[in-house]
mmCIF file of C-alpha atoms and ligand atoms in Angstrom:
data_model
loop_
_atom_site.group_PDB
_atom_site.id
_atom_site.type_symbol
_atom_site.label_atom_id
_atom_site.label_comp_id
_atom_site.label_asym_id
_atom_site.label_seq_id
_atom_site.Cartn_x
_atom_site.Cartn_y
_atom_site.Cartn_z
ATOM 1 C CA UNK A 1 8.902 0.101 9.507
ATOM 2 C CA UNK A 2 12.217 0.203 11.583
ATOM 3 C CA UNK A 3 13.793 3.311 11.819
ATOM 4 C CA UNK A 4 16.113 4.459 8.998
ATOM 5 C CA UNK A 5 19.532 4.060 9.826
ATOM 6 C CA UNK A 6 22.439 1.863 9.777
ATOM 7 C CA UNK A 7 26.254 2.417 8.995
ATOM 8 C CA UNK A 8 25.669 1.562 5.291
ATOM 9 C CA UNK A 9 24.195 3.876 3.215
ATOM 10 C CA UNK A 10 20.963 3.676 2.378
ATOM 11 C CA UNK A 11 18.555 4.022 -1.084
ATOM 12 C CA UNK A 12 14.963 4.884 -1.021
ATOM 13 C CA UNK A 13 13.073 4.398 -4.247
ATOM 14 C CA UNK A 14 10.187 6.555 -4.531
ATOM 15 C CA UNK A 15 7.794 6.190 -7.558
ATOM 16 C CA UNK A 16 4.559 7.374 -9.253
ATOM 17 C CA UNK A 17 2.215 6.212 -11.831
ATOM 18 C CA UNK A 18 4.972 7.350 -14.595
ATOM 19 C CA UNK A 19 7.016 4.158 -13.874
ATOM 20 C CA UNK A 20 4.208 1.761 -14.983
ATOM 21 C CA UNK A 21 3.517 4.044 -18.033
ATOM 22 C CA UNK A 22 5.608 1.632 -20.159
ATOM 23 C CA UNK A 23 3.643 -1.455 -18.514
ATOM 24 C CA UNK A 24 0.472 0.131 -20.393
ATOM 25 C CA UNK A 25 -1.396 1.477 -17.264
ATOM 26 C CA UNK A 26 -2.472 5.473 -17.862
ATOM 27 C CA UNK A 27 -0.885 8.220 -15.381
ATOM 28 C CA UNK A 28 -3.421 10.478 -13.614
ATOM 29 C CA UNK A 29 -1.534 14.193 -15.191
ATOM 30 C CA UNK A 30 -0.975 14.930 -18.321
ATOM 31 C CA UNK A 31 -2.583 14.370 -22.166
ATOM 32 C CA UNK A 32 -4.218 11.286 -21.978
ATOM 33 C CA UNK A 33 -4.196 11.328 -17.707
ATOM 34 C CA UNK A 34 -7.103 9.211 -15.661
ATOM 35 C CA UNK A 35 -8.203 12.763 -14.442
ATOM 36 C CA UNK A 36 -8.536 14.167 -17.868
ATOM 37 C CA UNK A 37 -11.544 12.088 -18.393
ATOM 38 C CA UNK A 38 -12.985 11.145 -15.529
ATOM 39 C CA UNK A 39 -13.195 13.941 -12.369
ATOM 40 C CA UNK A 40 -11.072 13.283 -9.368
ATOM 41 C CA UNK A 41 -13.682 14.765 -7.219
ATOM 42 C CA UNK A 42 -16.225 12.267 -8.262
ATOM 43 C CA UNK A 43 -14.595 8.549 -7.677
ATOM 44 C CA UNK A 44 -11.357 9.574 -5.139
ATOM 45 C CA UNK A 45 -12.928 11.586 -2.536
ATOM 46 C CA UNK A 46 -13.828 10.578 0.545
ATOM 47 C CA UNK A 47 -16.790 12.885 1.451
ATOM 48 C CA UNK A 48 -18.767 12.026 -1.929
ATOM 49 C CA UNK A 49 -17.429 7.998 -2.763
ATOM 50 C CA UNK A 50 -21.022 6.759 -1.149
ATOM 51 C CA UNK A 51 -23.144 9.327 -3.616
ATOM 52 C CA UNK A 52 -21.063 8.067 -6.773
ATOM 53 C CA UNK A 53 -20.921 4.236 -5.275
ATOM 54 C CA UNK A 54 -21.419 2.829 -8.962
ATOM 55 C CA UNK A 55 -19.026 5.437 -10.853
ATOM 56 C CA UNK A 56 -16.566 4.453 -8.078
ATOM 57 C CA UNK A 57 -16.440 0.420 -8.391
ATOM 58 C CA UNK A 58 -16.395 1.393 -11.591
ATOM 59 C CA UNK A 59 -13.401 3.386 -11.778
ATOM 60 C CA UNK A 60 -11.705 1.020 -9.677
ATOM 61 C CA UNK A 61 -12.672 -2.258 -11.328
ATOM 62 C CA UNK A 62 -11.413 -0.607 -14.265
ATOM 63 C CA UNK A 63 -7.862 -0.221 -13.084
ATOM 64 C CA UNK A 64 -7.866 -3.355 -11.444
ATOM 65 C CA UNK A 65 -8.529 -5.451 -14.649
ATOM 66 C CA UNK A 66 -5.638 -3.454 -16.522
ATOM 67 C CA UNK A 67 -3.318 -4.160 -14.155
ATOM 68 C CA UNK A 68 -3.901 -7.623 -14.012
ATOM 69 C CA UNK A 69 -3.878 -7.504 -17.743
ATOM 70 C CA UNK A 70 -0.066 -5.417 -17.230
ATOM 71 C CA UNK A 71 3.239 -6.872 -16.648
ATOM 72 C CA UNK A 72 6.017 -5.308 -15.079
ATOM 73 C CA UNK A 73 8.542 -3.083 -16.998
ATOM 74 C CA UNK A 74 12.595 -2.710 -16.963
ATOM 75 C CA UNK A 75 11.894 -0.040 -14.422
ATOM 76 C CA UNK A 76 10.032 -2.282 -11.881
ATOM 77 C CA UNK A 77 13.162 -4.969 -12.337
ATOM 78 C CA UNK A 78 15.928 -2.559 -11.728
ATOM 79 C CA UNK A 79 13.723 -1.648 -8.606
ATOM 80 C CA UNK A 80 13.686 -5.111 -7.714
ATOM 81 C CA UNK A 81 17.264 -5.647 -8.322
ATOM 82 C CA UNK A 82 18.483 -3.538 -6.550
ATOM 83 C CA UNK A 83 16.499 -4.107 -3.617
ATOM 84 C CA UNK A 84 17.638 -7.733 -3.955
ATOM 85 C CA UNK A 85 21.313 -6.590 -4.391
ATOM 86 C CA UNK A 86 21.548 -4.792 -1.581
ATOM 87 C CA UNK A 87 19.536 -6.435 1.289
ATOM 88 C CA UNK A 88 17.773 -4.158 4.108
ATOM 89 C CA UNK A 89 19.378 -1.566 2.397
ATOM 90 C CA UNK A 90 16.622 -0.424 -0.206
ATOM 91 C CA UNK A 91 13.301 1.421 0.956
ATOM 92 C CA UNK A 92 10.363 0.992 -1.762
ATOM 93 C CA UNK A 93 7.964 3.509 -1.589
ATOM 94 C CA UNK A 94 5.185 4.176 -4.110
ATOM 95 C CA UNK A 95 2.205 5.977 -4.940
ATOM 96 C CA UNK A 96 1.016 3.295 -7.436
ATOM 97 C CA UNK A 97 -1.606 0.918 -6.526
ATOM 98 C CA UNK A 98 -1.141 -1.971 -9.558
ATOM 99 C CA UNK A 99 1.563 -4.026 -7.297
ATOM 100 C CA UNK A 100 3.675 -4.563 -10.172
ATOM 101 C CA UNK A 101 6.515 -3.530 -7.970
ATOM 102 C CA UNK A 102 5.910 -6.820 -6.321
ATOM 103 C CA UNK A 103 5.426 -8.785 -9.592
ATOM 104 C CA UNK A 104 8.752 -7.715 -10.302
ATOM 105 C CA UNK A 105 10.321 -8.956 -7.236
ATOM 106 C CA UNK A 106 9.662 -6.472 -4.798
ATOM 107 C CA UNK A 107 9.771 -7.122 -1.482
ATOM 108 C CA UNK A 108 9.066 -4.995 1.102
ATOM 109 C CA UNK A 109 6.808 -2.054 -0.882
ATOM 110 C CA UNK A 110 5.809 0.839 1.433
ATOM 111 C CA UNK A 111 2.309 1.471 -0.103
ATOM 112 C CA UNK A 112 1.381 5.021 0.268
ATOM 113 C CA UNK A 113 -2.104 5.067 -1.883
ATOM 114 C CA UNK A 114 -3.207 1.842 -1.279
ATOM 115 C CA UNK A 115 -3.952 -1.050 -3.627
ATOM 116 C CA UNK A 116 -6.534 -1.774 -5.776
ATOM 117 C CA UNK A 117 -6.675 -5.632 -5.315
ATOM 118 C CA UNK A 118 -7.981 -4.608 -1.466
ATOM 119 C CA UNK A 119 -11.463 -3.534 -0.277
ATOM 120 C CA UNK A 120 -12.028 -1.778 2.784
ATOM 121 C CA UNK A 121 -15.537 -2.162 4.534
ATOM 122 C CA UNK A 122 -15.702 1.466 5.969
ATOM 123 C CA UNK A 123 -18.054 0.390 8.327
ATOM 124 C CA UNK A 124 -16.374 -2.232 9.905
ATOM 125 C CA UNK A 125 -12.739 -1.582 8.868
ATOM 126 C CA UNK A 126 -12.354 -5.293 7.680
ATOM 127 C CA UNK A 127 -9.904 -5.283 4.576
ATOM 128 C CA UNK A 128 -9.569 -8.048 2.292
ATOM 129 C CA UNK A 129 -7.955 -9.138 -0.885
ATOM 130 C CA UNK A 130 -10.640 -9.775 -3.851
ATOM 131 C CA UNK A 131 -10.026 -11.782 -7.285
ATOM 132 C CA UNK A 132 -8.190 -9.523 -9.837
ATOM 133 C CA UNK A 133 -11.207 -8.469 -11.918
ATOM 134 C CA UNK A 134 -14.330 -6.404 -11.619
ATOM 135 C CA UNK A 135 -15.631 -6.501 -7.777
ATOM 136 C CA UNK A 136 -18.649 -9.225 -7.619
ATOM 137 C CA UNK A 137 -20.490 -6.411 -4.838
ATOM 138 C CA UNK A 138 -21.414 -9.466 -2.696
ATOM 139 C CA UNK A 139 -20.960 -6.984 0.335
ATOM 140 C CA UNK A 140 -18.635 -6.915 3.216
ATOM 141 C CA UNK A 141 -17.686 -10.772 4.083
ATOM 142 C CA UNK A 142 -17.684 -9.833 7.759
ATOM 143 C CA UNK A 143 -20.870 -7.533 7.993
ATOM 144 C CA UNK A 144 -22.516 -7.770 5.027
ATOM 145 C CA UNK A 145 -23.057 -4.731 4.231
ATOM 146 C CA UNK A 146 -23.074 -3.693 0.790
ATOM 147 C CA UNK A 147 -22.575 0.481 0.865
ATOM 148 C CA UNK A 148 -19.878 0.404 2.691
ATOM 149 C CA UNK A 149 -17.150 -1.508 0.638
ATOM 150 C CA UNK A 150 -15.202 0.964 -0.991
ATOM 151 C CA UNK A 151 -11.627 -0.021 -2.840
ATOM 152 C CA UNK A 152 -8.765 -0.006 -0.662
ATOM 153 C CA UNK A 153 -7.124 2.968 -2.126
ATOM 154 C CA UNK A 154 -6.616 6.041 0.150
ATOM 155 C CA UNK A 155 -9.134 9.064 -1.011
ATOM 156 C CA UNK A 156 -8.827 12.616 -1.493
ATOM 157 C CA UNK A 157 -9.960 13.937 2.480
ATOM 158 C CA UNK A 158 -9.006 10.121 3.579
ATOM 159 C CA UNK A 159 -6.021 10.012 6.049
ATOM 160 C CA UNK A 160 -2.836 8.151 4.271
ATOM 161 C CA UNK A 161 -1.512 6.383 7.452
ATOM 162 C CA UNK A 162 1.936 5.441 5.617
ATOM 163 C CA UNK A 163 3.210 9.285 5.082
ATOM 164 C CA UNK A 164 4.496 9.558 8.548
ATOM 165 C CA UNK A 165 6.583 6.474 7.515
ATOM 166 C CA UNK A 166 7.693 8.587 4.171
ATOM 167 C CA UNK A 167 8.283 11.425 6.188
ATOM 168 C CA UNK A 168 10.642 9.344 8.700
ATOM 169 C CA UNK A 169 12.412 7.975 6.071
ATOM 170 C CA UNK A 170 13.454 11.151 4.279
ATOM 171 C CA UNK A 171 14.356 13.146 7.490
ATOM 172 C CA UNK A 172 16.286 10.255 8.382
ATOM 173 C CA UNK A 173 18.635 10.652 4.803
ATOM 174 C CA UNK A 174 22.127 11.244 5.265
ATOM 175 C CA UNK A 175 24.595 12.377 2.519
ATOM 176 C CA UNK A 176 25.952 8.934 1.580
ATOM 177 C CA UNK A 177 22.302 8.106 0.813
ATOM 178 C CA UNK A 178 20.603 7.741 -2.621
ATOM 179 C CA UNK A 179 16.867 8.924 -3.292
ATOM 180 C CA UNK A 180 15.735 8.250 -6.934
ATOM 181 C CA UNK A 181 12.430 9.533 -7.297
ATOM 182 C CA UNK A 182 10.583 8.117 -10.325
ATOM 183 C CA UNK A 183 7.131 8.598 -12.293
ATOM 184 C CA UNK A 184 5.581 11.449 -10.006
ATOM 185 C CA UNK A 185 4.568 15.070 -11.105
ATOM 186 C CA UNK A 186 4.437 15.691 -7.575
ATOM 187 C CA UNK A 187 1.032 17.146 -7.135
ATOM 188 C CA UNK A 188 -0.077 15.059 -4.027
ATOM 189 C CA UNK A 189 3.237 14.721 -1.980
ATOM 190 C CA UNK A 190 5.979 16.918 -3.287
ATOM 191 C CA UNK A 191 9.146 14.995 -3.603
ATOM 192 C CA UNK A 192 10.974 18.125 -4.476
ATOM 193 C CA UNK A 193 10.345 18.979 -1.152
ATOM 194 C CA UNK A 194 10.429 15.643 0.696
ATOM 195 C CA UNK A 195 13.438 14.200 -1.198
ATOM 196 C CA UNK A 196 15.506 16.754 -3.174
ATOM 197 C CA UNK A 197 15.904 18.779 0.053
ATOM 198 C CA UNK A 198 16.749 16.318 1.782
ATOM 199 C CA UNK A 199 20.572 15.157 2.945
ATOM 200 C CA UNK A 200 20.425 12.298 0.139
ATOM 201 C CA UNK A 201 21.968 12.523 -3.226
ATOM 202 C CA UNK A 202 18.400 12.790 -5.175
ATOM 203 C CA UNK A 203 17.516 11.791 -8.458
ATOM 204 C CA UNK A 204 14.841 12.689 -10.124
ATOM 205 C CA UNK A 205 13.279 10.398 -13.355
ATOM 206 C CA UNK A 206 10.659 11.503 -14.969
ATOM 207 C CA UNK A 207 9.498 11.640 -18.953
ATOM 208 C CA UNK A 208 9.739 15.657 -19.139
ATOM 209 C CA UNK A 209 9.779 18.523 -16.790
ATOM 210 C CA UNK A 210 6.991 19.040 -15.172
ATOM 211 C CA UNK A 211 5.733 22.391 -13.301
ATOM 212 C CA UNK A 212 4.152 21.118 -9.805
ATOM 213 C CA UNK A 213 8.002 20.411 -8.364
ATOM 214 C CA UNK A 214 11.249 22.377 -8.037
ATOM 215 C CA UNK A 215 12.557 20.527 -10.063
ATOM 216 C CA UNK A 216 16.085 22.402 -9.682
ATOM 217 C CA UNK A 217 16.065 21.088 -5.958
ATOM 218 C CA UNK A 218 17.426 17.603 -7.130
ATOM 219 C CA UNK A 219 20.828 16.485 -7.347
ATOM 220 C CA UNK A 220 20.096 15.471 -10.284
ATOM 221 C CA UNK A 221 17.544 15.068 -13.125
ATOM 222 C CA UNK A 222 16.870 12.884 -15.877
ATOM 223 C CA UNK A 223 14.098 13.064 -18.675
ATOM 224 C CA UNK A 224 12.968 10.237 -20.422
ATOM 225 C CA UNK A 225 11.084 6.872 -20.056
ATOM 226 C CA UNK A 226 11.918 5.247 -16.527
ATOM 227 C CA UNK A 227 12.083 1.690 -18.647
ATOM 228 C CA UNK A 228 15.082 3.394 -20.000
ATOM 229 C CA UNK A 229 16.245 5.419 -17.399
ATOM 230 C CA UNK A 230 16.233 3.400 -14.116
ATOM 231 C CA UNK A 231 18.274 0.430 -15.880
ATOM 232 C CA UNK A 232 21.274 2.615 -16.823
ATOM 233 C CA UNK A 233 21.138 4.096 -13.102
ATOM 234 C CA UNK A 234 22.493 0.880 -11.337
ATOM 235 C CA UNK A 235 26.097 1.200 -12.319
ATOM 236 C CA UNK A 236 25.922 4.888 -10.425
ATOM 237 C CA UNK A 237 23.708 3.729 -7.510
ATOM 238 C CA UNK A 238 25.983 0.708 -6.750
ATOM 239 C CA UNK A 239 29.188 2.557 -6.885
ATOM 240 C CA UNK A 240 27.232 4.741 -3.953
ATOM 241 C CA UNK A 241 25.787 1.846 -2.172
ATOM 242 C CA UNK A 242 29.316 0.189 -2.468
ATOM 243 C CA UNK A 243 31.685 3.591 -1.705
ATOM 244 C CA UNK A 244 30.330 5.363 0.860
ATOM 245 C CA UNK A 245 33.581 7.229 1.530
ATOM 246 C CA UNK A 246 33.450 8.830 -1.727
ATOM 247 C CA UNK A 247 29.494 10.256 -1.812
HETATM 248 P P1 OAD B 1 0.803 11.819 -12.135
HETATM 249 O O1 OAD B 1 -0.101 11.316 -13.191
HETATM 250 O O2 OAD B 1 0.409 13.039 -11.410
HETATM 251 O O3 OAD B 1 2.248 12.069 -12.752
HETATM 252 C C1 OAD B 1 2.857 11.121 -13.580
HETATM 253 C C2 OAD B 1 4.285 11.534 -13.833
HETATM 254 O O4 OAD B 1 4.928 10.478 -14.523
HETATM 255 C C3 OAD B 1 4.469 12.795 -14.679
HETATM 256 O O5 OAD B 1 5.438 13.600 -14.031
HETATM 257 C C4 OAD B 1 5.023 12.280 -15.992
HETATM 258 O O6 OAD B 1 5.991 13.156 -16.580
HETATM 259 C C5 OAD B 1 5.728 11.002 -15.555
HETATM 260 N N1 OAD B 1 5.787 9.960 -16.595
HETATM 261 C C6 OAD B 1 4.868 9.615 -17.524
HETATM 262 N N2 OAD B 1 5.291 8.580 -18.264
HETATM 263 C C7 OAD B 1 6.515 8.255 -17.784
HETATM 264 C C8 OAD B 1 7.487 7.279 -18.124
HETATM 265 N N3 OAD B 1 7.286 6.395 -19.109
HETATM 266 N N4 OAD B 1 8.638 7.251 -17.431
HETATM 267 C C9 OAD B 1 8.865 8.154 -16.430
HETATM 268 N N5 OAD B 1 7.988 9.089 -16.078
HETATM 269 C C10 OAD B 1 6.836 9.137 -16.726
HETATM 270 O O7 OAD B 1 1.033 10.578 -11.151
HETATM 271 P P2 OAD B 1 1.446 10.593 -9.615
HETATM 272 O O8 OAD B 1 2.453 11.649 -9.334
HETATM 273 O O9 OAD B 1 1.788 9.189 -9.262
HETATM 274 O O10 OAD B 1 -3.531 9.383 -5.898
HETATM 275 O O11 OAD B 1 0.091 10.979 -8.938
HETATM 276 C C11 OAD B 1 0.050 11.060 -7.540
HETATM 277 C C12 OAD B 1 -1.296 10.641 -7.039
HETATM 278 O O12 OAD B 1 -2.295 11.408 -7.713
HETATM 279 C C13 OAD B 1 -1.683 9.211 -7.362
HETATM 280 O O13 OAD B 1 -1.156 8.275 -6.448
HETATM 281 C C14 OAD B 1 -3.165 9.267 -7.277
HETATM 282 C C15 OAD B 1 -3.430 10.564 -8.018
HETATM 283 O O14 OAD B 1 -4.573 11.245 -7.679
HETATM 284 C C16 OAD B 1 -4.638 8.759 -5.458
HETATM 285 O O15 OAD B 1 -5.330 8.070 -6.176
HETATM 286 C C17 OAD B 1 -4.910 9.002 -4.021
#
């Protein structure tokens, strides 16, 4: 990723599992969350995935089939729009690991977590793309091994080698730029901290306040369903993209 600057400003689009909600996929957090039911500890950390091999694939096979099975949402298209609007101009970052970012038209998407249509052979590093459906454990298809394919998403205790790009990126924000931060309670990276202290004009969308940010460090927040939200934003982000002498 090139560095982050350029005399126009600049939006960076930073979203959680909140913005495919409305697509039908379940957030981690929260009443109804992934974690509720099934423990983090046992199927997304790094130092226990080869004892809980089974629950893992599992897990993962699980959220690969209903994401095939989910199509994008108004959120992912005003994402897309706007990063098709203003060329070169619009950073994608996301936690989310369903790619329907990219089914929405998304193009580049700064994955932070991973994706869970990869597999990672931990022993040999090869990665590779698999079918979207339940993983057919045929083993490594450079190695062979069979223990040591684990989904390409990044673990709890697993380095995440695309922060240092999120981390450029925000430090890199200047006043006339735009961060809209979507979909996250911020309990991994804290976007209150990342984004709403940064230079940028920072928005933050999620369905309700949460307690894990600062919430009060954004520019700006706004509660309710990102489906909803994001669509209505484009009118404000484009007379930002489009003005820069009056941000
Ligand atoms: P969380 O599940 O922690 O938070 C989801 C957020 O989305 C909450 O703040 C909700 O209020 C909000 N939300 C829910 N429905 C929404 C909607 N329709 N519109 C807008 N917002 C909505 O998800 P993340 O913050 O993405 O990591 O979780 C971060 C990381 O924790 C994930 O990437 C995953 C997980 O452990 C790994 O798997 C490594």
């Amino acid at each position: 990723m090139s560095a982050f600057h350029g005399a126009n400003p600049q939006l960076i689009v930073f979203s959680g599992a909140g913005l495919s909600a409305e697509s039908g996929l379940a957030t981690f957090r929260g009443a109804h969350g992934l974690w509720e039911d099934m423990p983090l500890e046992k199927v997304c950390n790094y130092s226990t995935w080869e004892e809980n091999f089974d629950a893992v694939h599992a897990f993962y096979d699980a959220r690969r089939i209903a994401a095939a099975g989910a199509k994008p949402n108004p959120g992912h298209l005003a994402v897309a729009e706007w990063q098709k609007r203003w060329p070169g101009r619009v950073y994608v970052i996301t936690q989310n690991v369903d790619r329907l970012l990219e089914r929405a038209g998304c193009h580049p998407v700064i994955h932070l977590h991973g994706d869970v249509l990869l597999m990672h052979c931990v022993d040999c590093d090869f990665e590779w793309e698999i079918a979207p459906a339940a993983y057919d454990h045929a083993g490594c298809p450079r190695c062979r091994k069979k223990k040591t394919v684990k989904p390409g998403v990044v673990f709890f205790g697993q380095a995440a080698p695309h922060y240092e790009v999120l981390y450029e990126l925000a430090a890199n924000l200047r006043t006339a730029d735009t961060a809209v931060v979507v979909g996250t309670s911020g309990a991994v990276l804290p976007a209150d901290q990342i984004f709403g202290r940064s230079r940028a004009f920072s928005f933050l969308v999620n369905l309700e306040p949460g307690s894990e940010m600062d919430e009060a460090a954004f520019s700006a927040c706004c509660y309710g369903s990102a489906g909803k939200i994001l669509p209505t934003l484009t009118e404000m982000i484009g007379h930002r993209m489009e003005n820069p002498s009056q941000n």
